[in-house]
Tab-separated table of C-alpha atoms in Angstrom:
chain	number	residue	atom	x	y	z
A	39	UNK	CA	-4.413	-8.336	34.385
A	40	UNK	CA	-7.405	-8.005	32.109
A	41	UNK	CA	-6.118	-8.785	28.591
A	42	UNK	CA	-9.113	-7.120	26.966
A	43	UNK	CA	-8.315	-3.872	28.773
A	44	UNK	CA	-4.614	-4.190	27.877
A	45	UNK	CA	-5.433	-4.812	24.208
A	46	UNK	CA	-7.850	-1.905	24.140
A	47	UNK	CA	-5.252	0.443	25.681
A	48	UNK	CA	-2.691	-0.767	23.139
A	49	UNK	CA	-5.089	-0.138	20.225
A	50	UNK	CA	-5.843	3.348	21.538
A	51	UNK	CA	-2.102	4.077	21.823
A	52	UNK	CA	-1.476	2.831	18.265
A	53	UNK	CA	-4.348	4.945	16.936
A	54	UNK	CA	-3.053	8.066	18.709
A	55	UNK	CA	0.463	7.485	17.375
A	56	UNK	CA	-0.830	7.100	13.816
A	57	UNK	CA	-2.906	10.252	14.195
A	58	UNK	CA	0.182	12.101	15.415
A	59	UNK	CA	2.287	10.850	12.535
A	60	UNK	CA	-0.402	11.477	9.919
A	61	UNK	CA	-0.819	15.070	11.148
A	62	UNK	CA	2.499	15.763	9.403
A	63	UNK	CA	1.113	14.810	5.990
A	64	UNK	CA	-2.536	15.748	6.485
A	65	UNK	CA	-5.419	14.082	4.684
A	66	UNK	CA	-4.072	12.518	1.518
A	67	UNK	CA	-5.910	12.321	-1.780
A	68	UNK	CA	-6.043	8.850	-3.363
A	69	UNK	CA	-4.819	10.013	-6.780
A	70	UNK	CA	-1.827	9.650	-9.097
A	71	UNK	CA	-0.319	13.046	-8.247
A	72	UNK	CA	-0.292	12.316	-4.504
A	73	UNK	CA	1.179	8.855	-4.981
A	74	UNK	CA	3.857	10.259	-7.309
A	75	UNK	CA	4.978	12.726	-4.614
A	76	UNK	CA	5.857	9.788	-2.354
A	77	UNK	CA	7.786	8.155	-5.193
A	78	UNK	CA	9.671	11.260	-6.316
A	79	UNK	CA	10.067	13.675	-3.374
A	80	UNK	CA	12.971	12.627	-1.111
A	81	UNK	CA	11.342	14.382	1.868
A	82	UNK	CA	8.175	12.335	1.450
A	83	UNK	CA	9.897	9.072	0.462
A	84	UNK	CA	10.386	8.261	4.161
A	85	UNK	CA	6.637	7.565	4.237
A	86	UNK	CA	7.204	4.565	1.957
A	87	UNK	CA	8.362	2.766	5.120
A	88	UNK	CA	4.867	3.228	6.537
A	89	UNK	CA	3.433	1.901	3.278
A	90	UNK	CA	5.802	-1.050	3.512
A	91	UNK	CA	4.645	-1.801	7.069
A	92	UNK	CA	1.018	-1.767	5.892
A	93	UNK	CA	1.970	-4.045	2.984
A	94	UNK	CA	3.855	-6.448	5.271
A	95	UNK	CA	0.878	-6.595	7.627
A	96	UNK	CA	-1.877	-7.043	5.044
A	97	UNK	CA	-0.600	-8.032	1.609
A	98	UNK	CA	2.212	-10.580	1.926
A	99	UNK	CA	0.012	-13.674	2.083
A	100	UNK	CA	-0.964	-13.068	-1.554
A	101	UNK	CA	1.757	-10.805	-2.961
A	102	UNK	CA	4.747	-12.174	-1.004
A	103	UNK	CA	7.144	-10.383	1.347
A	104	UNK	CA	9.019	-8.863	-1.581
A	105	UNK	CA	5.976	-8.288	-3.820
A	106	UNK	CA	6.948	-11.032	-6.299
A	107	UNK	CA	3.618	-12.807	-5.879
A	108	UNK	CA	2.322	-15.962	-4.240
A	109	UNK	CA	-1.372	-16.372	-5.009
A	110	UNK	CA	-1.515	-12.715	-6.071
A	111	UNK	CA	0.385	-11.250	-9.021
A	112	UNK	CA	4.019	-10.176	-9.116
A	113	UNK	CA	4.200	-6.438	-8.432
A	114	UNK	CA	7.893	-6.078	-9.269
A	115	UNK	CA	7.676	-6.339	-13.054
A	116	UNK	CA	6.029	-4.129	-15.702
A	117	UNK	CA	2.995	-6.402	-16.212
A	118	UNK	CA	-0.221	-5.399	-14.469
A	119	UNK	CA	-3.715	-6.871	-14.374
A	120	UNK	CA	-5.972	-4.322	-12.650
A	121	UNK	CA	-3.607	-1.344	-12.490
A	122	UNK	CA	-2.938	0.700	-15.617
A	123	UNK	CA	-2.027	4.014	-13.926
A	124	UNK	CA	-0.872	5.132	-10.468
A	125	UNK	CA	-4.410	6.312	-9.782
A	126	UNK	CA	-5.679	2.737	-10.133
A	127	UNK	CA	-3.803	1.528	-7.045
A	128	UNK	CA	-6.039	3.170	-4.400
A	129	UNK	CA	-9.206	2.091	-6.208
A	130	UNK	CA	-8.017	-1.508	-6.553
A	131	UNK	CA	-6.901	-1.652	-2.922
A	132	UNK	CA	-10.090	0.004	-1.647
A	133	UNK	CA	-12.545	-2.014	-3.715
A	134	UNK	CA	-10.552	-5.225	-4.139
A	135	UNK	CA	-11.093	-7.534	-7.079
A	136	UNK	CA	-13.696	-10.243	-6.696
A	137	UNK	CA	-12.515	-12.013	-9.873
A	138	UNK	CA	-8.932	-12.123	-8.573
A	139	UNK	CA	-9.901	-13.024	-5.012
A	140	UNK	CA	-8.540	-9.759	-3.591
A	141	UNK	CA	-10.550	-8.404	-0.653
A	142	UNK	CA	-11.728	-4.813	-0.453
A	143	UNK	CA	-9.566	-2.983	2.077
A	144	UNK	CA	-11.585	0.249	2.414
A	145	UNK	CA	-13.364	-1.087	5.489
A	146	UNK	CA	-10.040	-1.950	7.193
A	147	UNK	CA	-7.626	0.773	6.086
A	148	UNK	CA	-7.993	4.532	6.197
A	149	UNK	CA	-7.432	6.725	3.133
A	150	UNK	CA	-3.905	7.713	4.208
A	151	UNK	CA	-3.007	4.066	4.722
A	152	UNK	CA	-4.392	3.176	1.289
A	153	UNK	CA	-2.406	5.988	-0.349
A	154	UNK	CA	0.819	5.009	1.424
A	155	UNK	CA	0.497	1.294	0.655
A	156	UNK	CA	-0.332	2.281	-2.947
A	157	UNK	CA	2.892	4.289	-3.156
A	158	UNK	CA	4.871	1.425	-1.658
A	159	UNK	CA	3.332	-1.118	-4.063
A	160	UNK	CA	4.109	1.201	-6.994
A	161	UNK	CA	7.710	1.539	-5.757
A	162	UNK	CA	8.226	-2.222	-6.153
A	163	UNK	CA	8.018	-1.943	-9.937
A	164	UNK	CA	11.241	-2.432	-11.847
A	165	UNK	CA	12.870	-4.950	-9.502
A	166	UNK	CA	11.785	-7.791	-11.806
A	167	UNK	CA	12.015	-10.446	-9.109
A	168	UNK	CA	11.345	-14.043	-10.103
A	169	UNK	CA	7.780	-15.096	-9.425
A	170	UNK	CA	6.138	-18.488	-9.161
A	171	UNK	CA	3.260	-17.012	-11.164
A	172	UNK	CA	5.178	-15.617	-14.148
A	173	UNK	CA	4.226	-12.441	-16.003
A	174	UNK	CA	0.516	-11.586	-15.947
A	175	UNK	CA	-1.455	-8.822	-17.587
A	176	UNK	CA	-0.253	-6.072	-19.874
A	177	UNK	CA	2.979	-4.116	-19.907
A	178	UNK	CA	1.963	-0.582	-18.974
A	179	UNK	CA	3.689	2.821	-19.356
A	180	UNK	CA	6.075	4.143	-16.684
A	181	UNK	CA	4.468	5.828	-13.689
A	182	UNK	CA	3.707	9.524	-13.949
A	183	UNK	CA	1.676	12.017	-11.952
A	184	UNK	CA	-0.511	12.563	-15.008
A	185	UNK	CA	-1.824	9.012	-14.990
């Protein structure tokens, strides 16, 4: 069998399945209010699993499987470097951070994927897992839809 053809068919099937799933939530806005709905609405919280899958696929090499950090910062404590509000997550993920060595993901992830991985990353806060990097950045206020 032609592996290129098989891979292409698989990618088409994955794309169609994502389109089907995303039809349920529509086109998401990359803002604090949207992210907060995934953190606070039990009906939408199931989408955090999609955000987790995106995180596990793209973010673990730097942030670790549990978000406690490897070469990237610990996302489970209250200290943040680039993120001060929920609305900063999509921007940081989309644009990356050259100074921190984080790639821009906007050319690899769609807006819905960025919003869902943002919500998942925000949900890691408060676990206070031990990190090889220690606390970095400033302690910031609790998440809210207003910020």
